[in-house]
XYZ file of C-alpha atoms in Angstrom:
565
model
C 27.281 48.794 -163.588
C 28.899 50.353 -160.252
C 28.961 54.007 -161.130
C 29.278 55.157 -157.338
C 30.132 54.176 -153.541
C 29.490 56.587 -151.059
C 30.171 55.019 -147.448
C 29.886 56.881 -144.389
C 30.450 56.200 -140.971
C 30.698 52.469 -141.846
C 33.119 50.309 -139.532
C 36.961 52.374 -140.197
C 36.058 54.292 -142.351
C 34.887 57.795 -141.811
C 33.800 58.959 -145.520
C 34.778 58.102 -148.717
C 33.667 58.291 -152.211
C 34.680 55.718 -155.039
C 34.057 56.636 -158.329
C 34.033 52.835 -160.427
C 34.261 52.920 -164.193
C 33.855 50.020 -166.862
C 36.656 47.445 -167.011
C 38.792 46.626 -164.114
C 38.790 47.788 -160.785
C 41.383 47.010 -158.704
C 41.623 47.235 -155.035
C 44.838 47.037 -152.868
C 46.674 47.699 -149.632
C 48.243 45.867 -146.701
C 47.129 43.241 -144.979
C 44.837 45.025 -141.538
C 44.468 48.127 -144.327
C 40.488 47.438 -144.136
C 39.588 46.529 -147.872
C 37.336 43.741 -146.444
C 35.463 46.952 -145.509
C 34.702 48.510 -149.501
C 33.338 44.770 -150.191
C 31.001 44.322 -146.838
C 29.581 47.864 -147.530
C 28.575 46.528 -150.954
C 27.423 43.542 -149.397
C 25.467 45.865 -147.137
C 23.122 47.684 -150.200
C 22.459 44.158 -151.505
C 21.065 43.083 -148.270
C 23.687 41.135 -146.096
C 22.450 41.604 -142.272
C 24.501 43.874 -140.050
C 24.298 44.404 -136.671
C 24.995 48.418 -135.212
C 28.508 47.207 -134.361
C 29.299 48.028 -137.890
C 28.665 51.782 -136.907
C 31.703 53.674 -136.669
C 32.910 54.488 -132.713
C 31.203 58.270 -132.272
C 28.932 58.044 -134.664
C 24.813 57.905 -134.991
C 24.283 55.777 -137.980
C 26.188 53.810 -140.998
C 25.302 55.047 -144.313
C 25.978 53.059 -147.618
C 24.958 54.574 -151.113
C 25.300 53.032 -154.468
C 24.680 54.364 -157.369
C 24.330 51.944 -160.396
C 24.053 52.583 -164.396
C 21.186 49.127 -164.369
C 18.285 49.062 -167.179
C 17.717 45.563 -167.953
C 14.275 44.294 -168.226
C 14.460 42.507 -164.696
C 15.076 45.734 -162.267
C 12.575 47.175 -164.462
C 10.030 44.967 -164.121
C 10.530 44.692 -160.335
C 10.305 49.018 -159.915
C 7.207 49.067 -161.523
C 5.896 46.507 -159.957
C 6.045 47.930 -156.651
C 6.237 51.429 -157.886
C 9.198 52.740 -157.826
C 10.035 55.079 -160.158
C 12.905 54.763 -162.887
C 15.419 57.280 -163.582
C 18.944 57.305 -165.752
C 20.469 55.587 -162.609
C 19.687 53.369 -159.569
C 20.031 54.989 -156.092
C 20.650 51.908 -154.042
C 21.155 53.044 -150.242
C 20.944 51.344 -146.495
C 21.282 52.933 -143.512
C 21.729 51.240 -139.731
C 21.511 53.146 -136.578
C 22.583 52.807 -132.736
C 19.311 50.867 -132.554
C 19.990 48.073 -135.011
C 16.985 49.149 -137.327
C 18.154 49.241 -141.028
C 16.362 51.421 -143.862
C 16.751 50.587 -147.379
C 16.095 52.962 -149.946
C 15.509 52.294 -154.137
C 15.350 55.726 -156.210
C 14.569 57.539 -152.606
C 11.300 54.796 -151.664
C 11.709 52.833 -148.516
C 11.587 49.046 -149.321
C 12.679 46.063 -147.678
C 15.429 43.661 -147.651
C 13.545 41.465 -149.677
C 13.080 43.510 -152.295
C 16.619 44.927 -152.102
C 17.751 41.866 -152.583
C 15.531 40.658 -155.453
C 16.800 43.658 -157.233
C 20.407 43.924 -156.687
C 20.700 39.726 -157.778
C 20.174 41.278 -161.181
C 22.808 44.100 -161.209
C 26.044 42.201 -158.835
C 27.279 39.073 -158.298
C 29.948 39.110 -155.217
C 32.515 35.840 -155.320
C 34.389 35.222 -151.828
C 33.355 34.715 -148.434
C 29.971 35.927 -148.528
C 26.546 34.875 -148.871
C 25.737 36.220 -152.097
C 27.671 33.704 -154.521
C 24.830 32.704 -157.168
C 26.963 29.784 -157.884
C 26.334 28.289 -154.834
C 22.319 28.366 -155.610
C 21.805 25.413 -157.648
C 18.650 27.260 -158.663
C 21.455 29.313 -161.028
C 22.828 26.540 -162.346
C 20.234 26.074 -164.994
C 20.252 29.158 -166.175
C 24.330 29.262 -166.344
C 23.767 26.232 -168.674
C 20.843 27.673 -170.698
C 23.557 30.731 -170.861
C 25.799 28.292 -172.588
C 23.404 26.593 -175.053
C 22.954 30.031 -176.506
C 21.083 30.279 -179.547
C 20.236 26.795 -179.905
C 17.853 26.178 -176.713
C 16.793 30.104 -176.675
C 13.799 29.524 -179.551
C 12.653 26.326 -178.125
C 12.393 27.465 -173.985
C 10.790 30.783 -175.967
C 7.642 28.374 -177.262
C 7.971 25.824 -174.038
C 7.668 28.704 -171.353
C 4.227 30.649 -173.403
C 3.048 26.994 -173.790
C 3.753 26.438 -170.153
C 1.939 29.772 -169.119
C -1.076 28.877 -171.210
C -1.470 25.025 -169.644
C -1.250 26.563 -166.494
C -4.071 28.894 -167.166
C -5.964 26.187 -167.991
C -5.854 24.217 -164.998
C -6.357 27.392 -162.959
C -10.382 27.733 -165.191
C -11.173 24.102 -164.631
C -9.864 25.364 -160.874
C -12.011 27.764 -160.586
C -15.022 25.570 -162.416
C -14.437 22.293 -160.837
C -15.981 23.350 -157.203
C -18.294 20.816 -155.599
C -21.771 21.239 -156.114
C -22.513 23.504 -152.638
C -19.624 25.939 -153.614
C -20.674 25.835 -157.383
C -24.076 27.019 -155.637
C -23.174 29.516 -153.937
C -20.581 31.032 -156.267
C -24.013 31.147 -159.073
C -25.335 32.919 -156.682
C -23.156 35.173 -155.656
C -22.142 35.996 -159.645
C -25.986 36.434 -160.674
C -26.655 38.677 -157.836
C -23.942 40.963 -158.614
C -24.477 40.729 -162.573
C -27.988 41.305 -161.964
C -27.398 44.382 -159.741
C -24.783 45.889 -162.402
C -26.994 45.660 -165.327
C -30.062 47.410 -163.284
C -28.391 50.223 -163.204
C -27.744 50.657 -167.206
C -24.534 52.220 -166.817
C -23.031 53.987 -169.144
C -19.484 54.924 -170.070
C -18.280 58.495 -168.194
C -21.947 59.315 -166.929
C -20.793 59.979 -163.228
C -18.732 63.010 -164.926
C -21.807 64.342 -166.918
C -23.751 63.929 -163.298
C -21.172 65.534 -161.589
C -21.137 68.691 -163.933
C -24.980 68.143 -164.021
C -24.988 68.183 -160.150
C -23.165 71.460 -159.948
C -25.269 73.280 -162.372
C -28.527 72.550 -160.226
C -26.794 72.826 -156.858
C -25.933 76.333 -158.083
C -29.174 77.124 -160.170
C -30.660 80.718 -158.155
C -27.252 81.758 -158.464
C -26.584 81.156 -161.694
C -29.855 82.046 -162.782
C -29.837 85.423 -161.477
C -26.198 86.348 -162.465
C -27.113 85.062 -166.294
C -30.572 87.960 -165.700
C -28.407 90.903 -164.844
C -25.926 89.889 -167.664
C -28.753 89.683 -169.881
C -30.063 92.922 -168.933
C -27.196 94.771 -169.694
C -26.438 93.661 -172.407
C -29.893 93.151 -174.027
C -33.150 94.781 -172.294
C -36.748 95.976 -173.667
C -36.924 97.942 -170.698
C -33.569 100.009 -170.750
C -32.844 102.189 -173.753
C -29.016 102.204 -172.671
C -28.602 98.578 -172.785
C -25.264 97.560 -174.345
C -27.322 95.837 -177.823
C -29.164 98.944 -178.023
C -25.832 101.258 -177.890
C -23.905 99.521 -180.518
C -26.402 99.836 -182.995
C -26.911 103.404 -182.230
C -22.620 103.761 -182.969
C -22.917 102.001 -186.103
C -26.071 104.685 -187.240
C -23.700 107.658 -186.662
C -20.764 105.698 -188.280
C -22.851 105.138 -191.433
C -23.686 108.930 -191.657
C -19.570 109.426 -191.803
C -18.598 106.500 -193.093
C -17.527 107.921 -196.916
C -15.440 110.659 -195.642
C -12.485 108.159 -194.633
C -11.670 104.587 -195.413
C -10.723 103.711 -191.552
C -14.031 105.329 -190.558
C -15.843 102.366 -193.015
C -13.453 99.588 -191.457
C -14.517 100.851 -187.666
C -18.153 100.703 -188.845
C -17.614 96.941 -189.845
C -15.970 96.004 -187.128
C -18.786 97.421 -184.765
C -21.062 95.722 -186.979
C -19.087 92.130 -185.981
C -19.504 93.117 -182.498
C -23.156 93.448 -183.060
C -23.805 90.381 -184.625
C -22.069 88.412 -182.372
C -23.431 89.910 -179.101
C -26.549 88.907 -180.747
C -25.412 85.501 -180.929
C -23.919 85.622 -177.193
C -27.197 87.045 -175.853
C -29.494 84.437 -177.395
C -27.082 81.738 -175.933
C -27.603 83.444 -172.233
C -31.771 83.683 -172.651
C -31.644 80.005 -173.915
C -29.726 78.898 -170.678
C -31.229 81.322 -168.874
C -34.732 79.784 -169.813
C -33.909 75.685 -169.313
C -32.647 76.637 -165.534
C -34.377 73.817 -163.781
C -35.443 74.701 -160.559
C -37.044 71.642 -158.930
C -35.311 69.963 -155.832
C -36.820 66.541 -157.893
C -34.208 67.175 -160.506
C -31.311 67.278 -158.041
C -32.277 64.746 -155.727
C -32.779 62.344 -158.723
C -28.809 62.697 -159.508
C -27.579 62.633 -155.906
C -29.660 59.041 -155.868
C -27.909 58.506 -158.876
C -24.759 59.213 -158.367
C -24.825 57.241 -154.627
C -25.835 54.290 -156.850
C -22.895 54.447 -159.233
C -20.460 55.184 -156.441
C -21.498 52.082 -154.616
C -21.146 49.864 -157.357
C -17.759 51.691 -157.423
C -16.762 50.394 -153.927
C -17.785 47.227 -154.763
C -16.417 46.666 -158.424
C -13.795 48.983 -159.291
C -12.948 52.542 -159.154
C -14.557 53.990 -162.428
C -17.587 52.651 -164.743
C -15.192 50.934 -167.323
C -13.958 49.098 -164.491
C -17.445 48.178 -163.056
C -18.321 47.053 -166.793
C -15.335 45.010 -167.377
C -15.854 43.041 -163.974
C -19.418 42.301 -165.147
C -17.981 41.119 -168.188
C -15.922 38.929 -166.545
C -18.494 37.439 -164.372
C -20.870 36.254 -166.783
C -18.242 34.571 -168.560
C -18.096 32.934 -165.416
C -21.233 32.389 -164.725
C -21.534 30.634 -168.245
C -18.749 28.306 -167.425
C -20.111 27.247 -164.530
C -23.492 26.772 -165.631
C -22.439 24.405 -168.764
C -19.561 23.491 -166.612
C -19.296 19.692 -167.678
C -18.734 20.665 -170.895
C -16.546 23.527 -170.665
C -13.992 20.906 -168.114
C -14.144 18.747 -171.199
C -13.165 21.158 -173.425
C -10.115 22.646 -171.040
C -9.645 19.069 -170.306
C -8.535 18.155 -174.154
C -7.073 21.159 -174.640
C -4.840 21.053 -171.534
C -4.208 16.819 -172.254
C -2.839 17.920 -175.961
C -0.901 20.980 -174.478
C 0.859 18.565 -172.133
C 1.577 16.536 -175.683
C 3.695 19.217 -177.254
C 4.903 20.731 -173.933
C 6.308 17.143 -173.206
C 8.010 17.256 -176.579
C 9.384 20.697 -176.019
C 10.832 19.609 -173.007
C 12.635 16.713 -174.133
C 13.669 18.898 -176.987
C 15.681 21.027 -174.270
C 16.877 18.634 -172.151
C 18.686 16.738 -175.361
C 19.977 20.205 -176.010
C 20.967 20.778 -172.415
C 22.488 17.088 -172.287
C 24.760 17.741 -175.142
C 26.000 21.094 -174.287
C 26.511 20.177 -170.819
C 29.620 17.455 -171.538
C 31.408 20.188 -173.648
C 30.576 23.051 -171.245
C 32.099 20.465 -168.482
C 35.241 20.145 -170.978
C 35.763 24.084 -171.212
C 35.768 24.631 -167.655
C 37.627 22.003 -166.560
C 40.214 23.672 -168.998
C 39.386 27.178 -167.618
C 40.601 25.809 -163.895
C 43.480 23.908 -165.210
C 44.743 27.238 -166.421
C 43.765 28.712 -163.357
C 45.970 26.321 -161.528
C 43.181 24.379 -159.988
C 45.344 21.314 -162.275
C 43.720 18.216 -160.226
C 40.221 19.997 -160.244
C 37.278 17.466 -161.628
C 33.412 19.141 -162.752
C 30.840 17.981 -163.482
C 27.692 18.989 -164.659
C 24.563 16.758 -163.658
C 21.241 16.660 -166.008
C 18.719 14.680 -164.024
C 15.142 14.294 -165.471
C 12.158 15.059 -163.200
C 8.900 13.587 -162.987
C 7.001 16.432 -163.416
C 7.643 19.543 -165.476
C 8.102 23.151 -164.401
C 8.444 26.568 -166.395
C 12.549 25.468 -166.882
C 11.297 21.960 -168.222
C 11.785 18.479 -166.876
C 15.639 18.866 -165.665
C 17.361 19.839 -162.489
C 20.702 21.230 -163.350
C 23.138 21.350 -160.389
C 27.458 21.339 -160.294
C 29.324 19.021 -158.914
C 33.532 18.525 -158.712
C 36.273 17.966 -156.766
C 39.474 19.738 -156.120
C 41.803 16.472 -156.012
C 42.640 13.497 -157.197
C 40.808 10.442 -155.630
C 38.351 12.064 -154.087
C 34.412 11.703 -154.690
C 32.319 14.573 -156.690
C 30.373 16.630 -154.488
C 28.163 19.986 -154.199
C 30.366 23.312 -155.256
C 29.564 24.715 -151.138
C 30.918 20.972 -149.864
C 34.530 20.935 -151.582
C 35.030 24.530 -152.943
C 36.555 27.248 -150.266
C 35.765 31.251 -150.840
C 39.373 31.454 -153.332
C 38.178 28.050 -155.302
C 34.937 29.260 -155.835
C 36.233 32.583 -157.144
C 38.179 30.559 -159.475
C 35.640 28.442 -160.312
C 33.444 30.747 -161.312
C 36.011 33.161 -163.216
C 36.586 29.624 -165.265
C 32.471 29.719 -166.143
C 32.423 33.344 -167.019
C 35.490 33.147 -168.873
C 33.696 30.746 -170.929
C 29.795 32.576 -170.929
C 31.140 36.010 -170.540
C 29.062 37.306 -174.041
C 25.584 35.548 -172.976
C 26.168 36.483 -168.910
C 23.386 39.136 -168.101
C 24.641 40.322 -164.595
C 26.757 43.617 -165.567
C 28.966 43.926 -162.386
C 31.270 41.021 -160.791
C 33.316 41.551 -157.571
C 35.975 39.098 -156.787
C 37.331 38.684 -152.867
C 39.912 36.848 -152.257
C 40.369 35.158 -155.927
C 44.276 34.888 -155.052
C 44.113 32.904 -152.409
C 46.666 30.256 -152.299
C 48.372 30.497 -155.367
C 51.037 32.510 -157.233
C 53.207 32.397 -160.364
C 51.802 31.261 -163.047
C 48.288 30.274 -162.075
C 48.238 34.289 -160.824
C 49.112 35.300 -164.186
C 46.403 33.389 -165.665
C 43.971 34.686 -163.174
C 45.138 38.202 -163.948
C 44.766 37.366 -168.056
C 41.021 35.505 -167.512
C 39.977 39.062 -165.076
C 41.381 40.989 -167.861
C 39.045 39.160 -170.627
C 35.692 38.821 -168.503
C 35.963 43.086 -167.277
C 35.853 43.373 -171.716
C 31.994 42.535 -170.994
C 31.409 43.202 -167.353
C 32.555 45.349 -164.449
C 34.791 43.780 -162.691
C 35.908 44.677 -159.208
C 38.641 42.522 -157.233
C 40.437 42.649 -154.024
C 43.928 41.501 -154.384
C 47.595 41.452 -153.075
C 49.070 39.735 -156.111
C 50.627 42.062 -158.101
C 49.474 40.604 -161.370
C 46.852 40.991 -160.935
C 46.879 44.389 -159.661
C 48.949 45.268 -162.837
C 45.784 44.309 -165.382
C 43.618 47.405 -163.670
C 42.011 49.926 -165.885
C 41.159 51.822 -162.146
C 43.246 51.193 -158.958
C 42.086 52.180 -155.465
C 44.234 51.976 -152.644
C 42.945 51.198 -149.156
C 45.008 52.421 -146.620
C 44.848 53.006 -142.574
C 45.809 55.961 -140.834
C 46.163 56.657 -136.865
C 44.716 60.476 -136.527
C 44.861 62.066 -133.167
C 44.649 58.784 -131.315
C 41.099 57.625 -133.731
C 42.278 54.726 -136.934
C 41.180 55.620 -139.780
C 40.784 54.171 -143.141
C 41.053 55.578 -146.347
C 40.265 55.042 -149.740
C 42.479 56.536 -152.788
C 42.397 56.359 -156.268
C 45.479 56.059 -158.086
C 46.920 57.976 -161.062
C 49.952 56.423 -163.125
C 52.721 57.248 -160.956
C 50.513 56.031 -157.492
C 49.758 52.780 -159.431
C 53.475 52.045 -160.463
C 54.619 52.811 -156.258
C 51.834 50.834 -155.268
C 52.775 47.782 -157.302
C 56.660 48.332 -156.447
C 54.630 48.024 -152.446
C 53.437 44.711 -153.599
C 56.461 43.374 -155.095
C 58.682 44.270 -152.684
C 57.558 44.756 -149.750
C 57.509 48.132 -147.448
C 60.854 49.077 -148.160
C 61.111 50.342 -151.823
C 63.796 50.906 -153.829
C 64.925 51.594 -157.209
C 64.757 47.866 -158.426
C 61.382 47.161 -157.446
C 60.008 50.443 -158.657
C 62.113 49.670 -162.410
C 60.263 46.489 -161.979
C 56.546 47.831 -161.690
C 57.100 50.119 -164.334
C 57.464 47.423 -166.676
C 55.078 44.708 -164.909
C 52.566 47.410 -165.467
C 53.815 48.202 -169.450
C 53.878 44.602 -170.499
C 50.217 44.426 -168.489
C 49.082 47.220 -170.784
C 49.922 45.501 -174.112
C 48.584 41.844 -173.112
C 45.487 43.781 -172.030
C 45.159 45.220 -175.114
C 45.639 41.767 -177.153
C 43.222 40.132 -175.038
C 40.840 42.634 -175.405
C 41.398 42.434 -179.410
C 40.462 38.948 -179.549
């Protein structure tokens, strides 16, 4: 969900901040008022290409921010993968300068358009004149089916798609096996050599730490050696008679002579006493190091050898023992496949022949389902557009078997209608203008709006060409898809505009010769003037402003009976 637009410096308008909430968000204004403007800067953040003429007259750059409530299991599969970290929201900005050179930002990490894009497919869909209608990808149209199927197909694509996976693992070991006979050489080579070379050195798990602490020890040995002799000294020397052993025990022989004259005098003496013992214990533990010092340059030159040995294997194999094991471990099962390689291909070979059995079956499985569902999903949205007013409008969904299977199965999925009577079914971008296909596709999530995964819709333009009734029926099918998504449309149908749970106003001002324009959001009182505007027209009067008052209270009950059902 749209939590936040910031936009600054971005064509008309100078800086504004939108503050979107669940539901309905309306934006109006007249015609020239720039709200073509709030829809290409989200277009911008979800990667639509801009050129610096976009930059406001005066100014350096064009800044867009967006900032998005988005945790599905897509975005964050895509952050980690190229390491972005997650927070409570996503900070989605783009930035253009005088020089045309964008910068796209996720959670404050450069990325690029690609990946912008990748990401924000999961988190808007944008209906209008723009490039980044999903219906228009037959690619979608699939999964809008599989949407449909719901329940029914969900269990079955679950066990296709890990069956799928594992085939294709399959093929990529008999890959990987099946070289011809100079490769398969060269790769036994090239596997015993380094297998070979890892097991000489009988690693062991975390021994480069113990080397490294060992290292330091001898690197530092005269040092340590003679701080450990004065400590000792002090504390504990046959020569001295003031060493700090030899004065303790003295204090506990005139604290015994005293000791019965007082309680807290006894409790000193034992106390002392613990300080005796266990200096006695701290002073055997220095002598003992003290002693085992090893002081020959062998010893240390043995472990820098060593450790250049594991640290090589390191560059080689991976970046810490475990790592270097693991490979090895990988490679010999490697090596053992391709040295009985005949009869590990004929093992894969069944195993991948009865995979394709059951993955076959699977797939037919689904495409009955999708076959089925596909004539009633046709039915529903053909219904969905005659109440739209699209009356005369024809769809069809088209199920085509493939030859070959991929991870969706054997079908290709794509939409086809027409607008009018007579005329031949074609491809949704052939017959279907930016209004239609805003219709077209409020129709479809009007009828998938529980299963649809993408949590904000924007709608430009969805009023085009009609009015009356079929408005009112756009307004009521707006109103029931924002109960499960964020919906934001651009309108001048008052209808519409009546159904919104926020309403922004876009309006243009003339400041000291400069145009500017503005954003507003609306309280009660700004919403009912704003839909008198759109009723009647500049001028407003008493009439028109009676009549948005209660366009906007009988708005507010059907919303809530919609929203009910």
């Amino acid at each position: 969900m749209l939590l936040e637009l910031h936009i600054k410096d971005f064509a008309l308008i100078d800086s504004a901040d939108l503050k979107f909430e669940k539901g309905l968000n309306i934006l109006t204004g007249e015609t020239g008022a720039g709200k073509s403007i709030v829809i290409d800067s989200v277009n911008f953040i979800m990667g639509d290409k801009q050129s610096r003429d976009i930059i406001r007259t005066g100014a350096e750059s064009a800044y867009v921010e967006g900032v998005f409530d988005a945790n599905s299991e897509e975005t964050s599969h895509i952050l980690q993968e190229n390491g972005i970290d997650e927070e409570d929201v996503l900070i989605i900005s783009r930035e253009i300068n005088q020089n045309g050179r964008s910068i796209s930002r996720i959670n404050g990490k450069t990325v690029t358009v690609s990946l912008l894009k990748q990401v924000m497919k999961y988190i808007i869909d944008i209906y209008g004149q723009h490039q980044h209608q999903s219906l228009l990808d037959e690619q979608n149209h699939i999964q809008i089916l599989d949407s449909f199927c719901g329940s029914s197909i969900i269990e079955i694509k679950k066990q296709y798609k890990a069956l799928y996976e594992q085939i294709k693992e399959i093929e990529n070991q008999i890959d990987r096996i099946n070289l011809d006979e100079k490769d398969r050489q060269r790769k036994l080579g090239l596997l015993s050599y380094q297998i070979n070379e890892i097991n000489e050195a009988k690693l062991k798990p975390n021994e480069d730490e113990e080397l490294y602490k060992k290292r330091e020890v001898l690197a530092n040995a005269e040092k340590i050696y003679s701080s450990l002799s004065n400590a000792y000294n002090i504390l504990y020397s046959s020569e001295e008679q003031n060493s700090s052993y030899d004065g303790i025990g003295s204090s506990i022989g005139y604290l015994e002579g005293i000791e019965k004259y007082d309680e807290k005098l006894e409790n000193i003496k034992n106390e002392l006493k613990d300080v005796y013992y266990n200096l006695e214990g701290i002073v055997d533990e220095i002598r003992e190091y003290k002693d085992n010092i090893d002081f020959e340059p062998d010893v240390l030159n043995q472990v820098e050898i060593r450790l250049d040995l594991i640290n090589s294997l390191k560059m080689k194999y991976g970046n810490s023992i475990e790592e270097i094991l693991a490979y090895c471990e990988r490679s010999s099962s490697e090596l053992n496949e391709l040295v009985n390689n005949n009869q590990t291909i004929d093992k894969l070979s069944q195993k991948k022949k009865d995979g394709y059995i059951k993955l076959n079956k699977l797939a037919e499985d689904i495409s009955k389902i999708r076959k089925e569902v596909a004539v009633k999903l046709e039915d529903r949205i053909e219904e969905e557009l005659r109440y739209l007013g699209m009356d005369k409008a024809s769809f069809k969904i088209v199920v085509e078997d493939n030859e070959s299977l991929n991870e969706d199965g054997k079908n290709k999925v794509y939409f086809m209608m027409t607008a009018n009577v007579g005329e031949p079914l074609k491809p949704l971008s052939k017959v279907a203008s930016g209004g239609e296909l805003s219709r077209i596709m409020l129709a479809i999530k009007s009828v998938i709006a529980d299963v649809d995964s993408i949590p904000t819709l924007i709608f430009d333009e969805i009023d085009t060409g009609i009015s009356g009734r079929a408005a009112q029926a756009v307004a009521e099918k707006m109103c029931l898809i924002s109960k499960n998504h964020q919906v934001l449309c651009v309108t001048h149908l008052p209808q519409i505009a009546s159904m919104a749970d926020v309403h922004f106003k876009i309006e243009k001002n003339i400041i000291d010769g400069k145009t500017y324009t503005n954003v507003l959001k609306l309280n009660d009182k700004g919403q009912t003037e704003e839909l008198a505007r759109m009723l009647g027209g500049a001028i407003l009067t008493d009439l028109t402003r009676k009549h948005s008052i209660e366009m906007k209270s009988l708005a507010n009950d059907l919303k809530g009976k919609i929203r009910k059902t």
